CSV table of C-alpha atoms in Angstrom, one decimal:
chain,number,residue,atom,x,y,z
S,1,MET,CA,0.0,0.0,0.0
S,2,ARG,CA,1.3,3.4,-0.9
S,3,LYS,CA,2.1,5.9,1.9
S,4,TYR,CA,1.0,9.5,1.4
S,5,ASN,CA,2.8,12.6,2.8
S,6,ILE,CA,1.2,15.5,4.5
S,7,LYS,CA,0.9,17.6,1.4
S,8,GLN,CA,-0.8,14.8,-0.5
S,9,ILE,CA,-3.2,14.1,2.4
S,10,GLY,CA,-4.0,17.9,2.6
S,11,LEU,CA,-4.8,18.0,-1.1
S,12,ILE,CA,-7.1,15.0,-0.8
S,13,VAL,CA,-9.0,16.2,2.2
S,14,GLY,CA,-9.1,19.8,1.0
S,15,SER,CA,-10.5,18.7,-2.4
S,16,LEU,CA,-13.2,16.6,-0.8
S,17,VAL,CA,-14.2,19.5,1.6
S,18,ILE,CA,-14.3,21.9,-1.3
S,19,ALA,CA,-16.4,19.4,-3.4
S,20,PHE,CA,-18.8,18.9,-0.5
S,21,VAL,CA,-19.3,22.7,-0.2
S,22,ILE,CA,-19.8,23.2,-3.9
S,23,ASN,CA,-22.2,20.2,-4.1
S,24,TRP,CA,-24.2,21.6,-1.2
S,25,ILE,CA,-24.3,25.1,-2.7
S,26,LEU,CA,-25.4,23.8,-6.1
S,27,TRP,CA,-28.1,21.7,-4.7
S,28,THR,CA,-29.4,24.5,-2.5
S,29,ILE,CA,-29.4,27.0,-5.3
S,30,PHE,CA,-30.9,24.8,-8.1
S,31,MET,CA,-33.0,22.3,-6.2
S,32,LYS,CA,-33.9,24.3,-3.1
S,33,HIS,CA,-34.2,21.1,-1.0
S,34,PRO,CA,-30.9,19.3,-0.8
S,35,ASN,CA,-32.1,17.1,2.1
S,36,GLU,CA,-34.7,15.4,-0.3
S,37,ILE,CA,-31.9,13.9,-2.4
S,38,ASN,CA,-30.6,10.4,-1.4
S,39,ILE,CA,-27.5,10.5,0.8
S,40,ALA,CA,-25.8,7.9,-1.4
S,41,TYR,CA,-26.2,10.0,-4.5
S,42,GLN,CA,-24.9,13.1,-2.6
S,43,ALA,CA,-21.8,11.1,-1.4
S,44,LEU,CA,-21.0,9.7,-4.8
S,45,LEU,CA,-21.4,13.1,-6.5
S,46,THR,CA,-19.1,14.7,-3.8
S,47,ILE,CA,-16.5,12.0,-4.4
S,48,CYS,CA,-16.7,12.5,-8.2
S,49,ILE,CA,-16.3,16.3,-7.9
S,50,GLY,CA,-13.5,15.8,-5.3
S,51,SER,CA,-11.7,13.4,-7.6
S,52,ALA,CA,-11.6,16.1,-10.3
S,53,PHE,CA,-10.2,18.6,-7.9
S,54,ILE,CA,-7.5,16.0,-6.8
S,55,VAL,CA,-6.4,15.4,-10.4
S,56,MET,CA,-6.2,19.2,-11.1
S,57,GLY,CA,-4.5,19.9,-7.8
S,58,ASP,CA,-2.0,17.2,-8.3
S,59,LYS,CA,-1.1,18.7,-11.7
S,60,PHE,CA,-0.7,22.3,-10.5
S,61,LEU,CA,0.7,21.6,-7.0
S,62,LYS,CA,3.0,18.8,-8.2
S,63,THR,CA,2.2,16.6,-5.2
S,64,GLY,CA,3.1,13.4,-7.0
S,65,ILE,CA,-0.1,11.4,-6.1
S,66,PHE,CA,-0.3,9.9,-9.6
S,67,HIS,CA,3.3,8.8,-10.2
């Protein structure tokens, strides 16, 4: 199993937090009732958005997650 350093863990956690906030804001603005959406769907969508931020962050911050 691969070991991650503090910078890589920070990128992963930060990306998921940002994705959660963006997901919540989008559902609140467009749907008006984010609590009516299934929690599994919310979690999977947050992970997908977070994954995109991790890939972009790895490229720009050069953390070396995908080496």
